[in-house]
PDB file of C-alpha atoms in Angstrom:
ATOM      1  CA  ASP Y 568     -51.567 130.349 137.256  1.00 69.00           C
ATOM      2  CA  ASP Y 569     -49.924 130.358 141.401  1.00 81.00           C
ATOM      3  CA  GLN Y 570     -47.517 127.917 140.804  1.00 88.00           C
ATOM      4  CA  TRP Y 571     -43.427 127.800 141.670  1.00 93.00           C
ATOM      5  CA  CYS Y 572     -41.520 128.172 138.496  1.00 95.00           C
ATOM      6  CA  ARG Y 573     -37.867 127.926 138.336  1.00 96.00           C
ATOM      7  CA  VAL Y 574     -36.567 131.229 136.009  1.00 95.00           C
ATOM      8  CA  GLN Y 575     -33.416 132.623 134.995  1.00 95.00           C
ATOM      9  CA  VAL Y 576     -33.413 135.991 136.092  1.00 96.00           C
ATOM     10  CA  ASN Y 577     -31.883 137.896 132.372  1.00 96.00           C
ATOM     11  CA  ASP Y 578     -32.549 141.503 133.374  1.00 97.00           C
ATOM     12  CA  VAL Y 579     -34.030 143.753 136.060  1.00 97.00           C
ATOM     13  CA  ASP Y 580     -35.854 146.622 135.359  1.00 96.00           C
ATOM     14  CA  GLU Y 581     -35.486 148.587 139.119  1.00 95.00           C
ATOM     15  CA  ASP Y 582     -38.036 151.494 138.096  1.00 96.00           C
ATOM     16  CA  ALA Y 583     -40.913 149.130 136.978  1.00 95.00           C
ATOM     17  CA  MET Y 584     -40.392 145.822 139.795  1.00 96.00           C
ATOM     18  CA  SER Y 585     -40.317 143.910 137.147  1.00 97.00           C
ATOM     19  CA  CYS Y 586     -37.507 140.978 135.721  1.00 97.00           C
ATOM     20  CA  ASP Y 587     -37.397 139.278 132.603  1.00 97.00           C
ATOM     21  CA  VAL Y 588     -36.792 135.966 133.020  1.00 97.00           C
ATOM     22  CA  VAL Y 589     -36.709 132.465 131.235  1.00 94.00           C
ATOM     23  CA  PHE Y 590     -39.012 129.393 132.862  1.00 95.00           C
ATOM     24  CA  VAL Y 591     -35.426 126.881 132.571  1.00 94.00           C
ATOM     25  CA  ASP Y 592     -37.784 123.828 132.705  1.00 94.00           C
ATOM     26  CA  TYR Y 593     -40.241 124.819 130.225  1.00 92.00           C
ATOM     27  CA  GLY Y 594     -38.094 127.353 128.014  1.00 89.00           C
ATOM     28  CA  ASN Y 595     -40.862 130.095 127.545  1.00 91.00           C
ATOM     29  CA  LYS Y 596     -39.993 133.754 128.622  1.00 93.00           C
ATOM     30  CA  ASP Y 597     -41.726 136.567 130.012  1.00 95.00           C
ATOM     31  CA  THR Y 598     -41.284 139.470 132.621  1.00 97.00           C
ATOM     32  CA  ILE Y 599     -43.115 138.865 136.195  1.00 96.00           C
ATOM     33  CA  GLN Y 600     -43.581 141.605 139.353  1.00 96.00           C
ATOM     34  CA  CYS Y 601     -39.450 141.481 141.213  1.00 96.00           C
ATOM     35  CA  HIS Y 602     -41.923 140.310 144.329  1.00 95.00           C
ATOM     36  CA  ASP Y 603     -42.951 137.514 143.210  1.00 95.00           C
ATOM     37  CA  ILE Y 604     -39.362 135.818 143.301  1.00 95.00           C
ATOM     38  CA  ALA Y 605     -38.027 133.663 145.738  1.00 95.00           C
ATOM     39  CA  PRO Y 606     -34.983 132.224 146.702  1.00 94.00           C
ATOM     40  CA  ILE Y 607     -34.282 128.078 145.862  1.00 94.00           C
ATOM     41  CA  PRO Y 608     -33.780 125.413 147.315  1.00 94.00           C
ATOM     42  CA  GLU Y 609     -30.165 123.841 146.391  1.00 94.00           C
ATOM     43  CA  ASP Y 610     -31.303 120.909 145.867  1.00 95.00           C
ATOM     44  CA  LEU Y 611     -33.539 122.504 143.431  1.00 92.00           C
ATOM     45  CA  ALA Y 612     -30.972 124.519 142.318  1.00 93.00           C
ATOM     46  CA  LYS Y 613     -28.872 121.817 141.414  1.00 95.00           C
ATOM     47  CA  ARG Y 614     -31.050 119.755 139.005  1.00 94.00           C
ATOM     48  CA  PRO Y 615     -30.175 120.519 135.203  1.00 93.00           C
ATOM     49  CA  ALA Y 616     -33.047 122.189 133.527  1.00 92.00           C
ATOM     50  CA  CYS Y 617     -35.980 120.183 131.494  1.00 91.00           C
ATOM     51  CA  ALA Y 618     -35.970 122.843 128.893  1.00 88.00           C
ATOM     52  CA  ILE Y 619     -33.379 121.497 125.898  1.00 81.00           C
ATOM     53  CA  LYS Y 620     -32.779 124.142 123.158  1.00 77.00           C
ATOM     54  CA  PHE Y 621     -33.043 123.023 119.960  1.00 77.00           C
ATOM     55  CA  ARG Y 622     -33.347 123.961 116.572  1.00 76.00           C
ATOM     56  CA  LEU Y 623     -35.681 122.629 113.919  1.00 78.00           C
ATOM     57  CA  ALA Y 624     -33.409 121.249 110.433  1.00 79.00           C
ATOM     58  CA  GLY Y 625     -34.161 123.356 107.378  1.00 80.00           C
ATOM     59  CA  ILE Y 626     -36.524 126.089 109.376  1.00 82.00           C
ATOM     60  CA  VAL Y 627     -35.192 129.675 109.786  1.00 83.00           C
ATOM     61  CA  GLY Y 628     -36.235 132.017 111.806  1.00 81.00           C
ATOM     62  CA  PRO Y 629     -36.767 135.206 111.781  1.00 85.00           C
ATOM     63  CA  PRO Y 630     -33.975 137.721 112.158  1.00 85.00           C
ATOM     64  CA  GLU Y 631     -32.165 138.996 114.837  1.00 83.00           C
ATOM     65  CA  GLY Y 632     -34.596 141.175 117.266  1.00 82.00           C
ATOM     66  CA  MET Y 633     -37.739 140.488 115.093  1.00 86.00           C
ATOM     67  CA  GLY Y 634     -40.694 137.556 116.639  1.00 85.00           C
ATOM     68  CA  TRP Y 635     -42.385 135.188 114.543  1.00 86.00           C
ATOM     69  CA  THR Y 636     -45.534 136.584 113.453  1.00 89.00           C
ATOM     70  CA  ASN Y 637     -49.026 134.919 114.747  1.00 90.00           C
ATOM     71  CA  PRO Y 638     -49.664 133.187 110.697  1.00 91.00           C
ATOM     72  CA  ALA Y 639     -45.728 131.589 111.134  1.00 88.00           C
ATOM     73  CA  TYR Y 640     -46.632 130.453 115.295  1.00 85.00           C
ATOM     74  CA  GLN Y 641     -50.103 129.162 113.602  1.00 92.00           C
ATOM     75  CA  ARG Y 642     -48.517 126.878 111.219  1.00 90.00           C
ATOM     76  CA  LEU Y 643     -45.884 125.541 113.266  1.00 86.00           C
ATOM     77  CA  GLY Y 644     -48.798 124.319 115.667  1.00 88.00           C
ATOM     78  CA  GLU Y 645     -50.444 122.706 112.465  1.00 92.00           C
ATOM     79  CA  LEU Y 646     -47.320 120.836 111.483  1.00 87.00           C
ATOM     80  CA  THR Y 647     -46.007 119.701 115.390  1.00 86.00           C
ATOM     81  CA  TYR Y 648     -49.179 119.892 117.636  1.00 89.00           C
ATOM     82  CA  ASP Y 649     -49.466 116.052 119.156  1.00 92.00           C
ATOM     83  CA  LYS Y 650     -46.954 114.866 116.511  1.00 89.00           C
ATOM     84  CA  VAL Y 651     -44.907 112.112 117.861  1.00 89.00           C
ATOM     85  CA  PHE Y 652     -40.957 112.793 116.313  1.00 83.00           C
ATOM     86  CA  ASN Y 653     -37.315 111.271 115.425  1.00 84.00           C
ATOM     87  CA  ALA Y 654     -34.455 113.354 116.850  1.00 80.00           C
ATOM     88  CA  GLU Y 655     -31.675 113.072 115.675  1.00 81.00           C
ATOM     89  CA  VAL Y 656     -28.694 115.644 116.895  1.00 79.00           C
ATOM     90  CA  LEU Y 657     -26.416 117.119 114.590  1.00 77.00           C
ATOM     91  CA  LEU Y 658     -24.346 118.980 116.111  1.00 71.00           C
ATOM     92  CA  ARG Y 659     -23.287 120.022 119.987  1.00 65.00           C
TER      93      ARG Y 659
END
């Protein structure tokens, strides 16, 4: 989308010249080309990430190393998309 985003680089594949990254202000992961990464200005680097990792009570995720299925994503979207929720922090 030709916009700059803050990322955390988790892995570098030197052969493919690609990086596994997490978009710290959105929470999604992707693999991008290393040449698409640039140093971040210090003032932006000091800002806390906007994405916050959390879990939904009562939701059991897939086993380690396995991803969510498309029907699971679709059902979660049906239950949550464009809805307002109240959250309570149970553990930190």
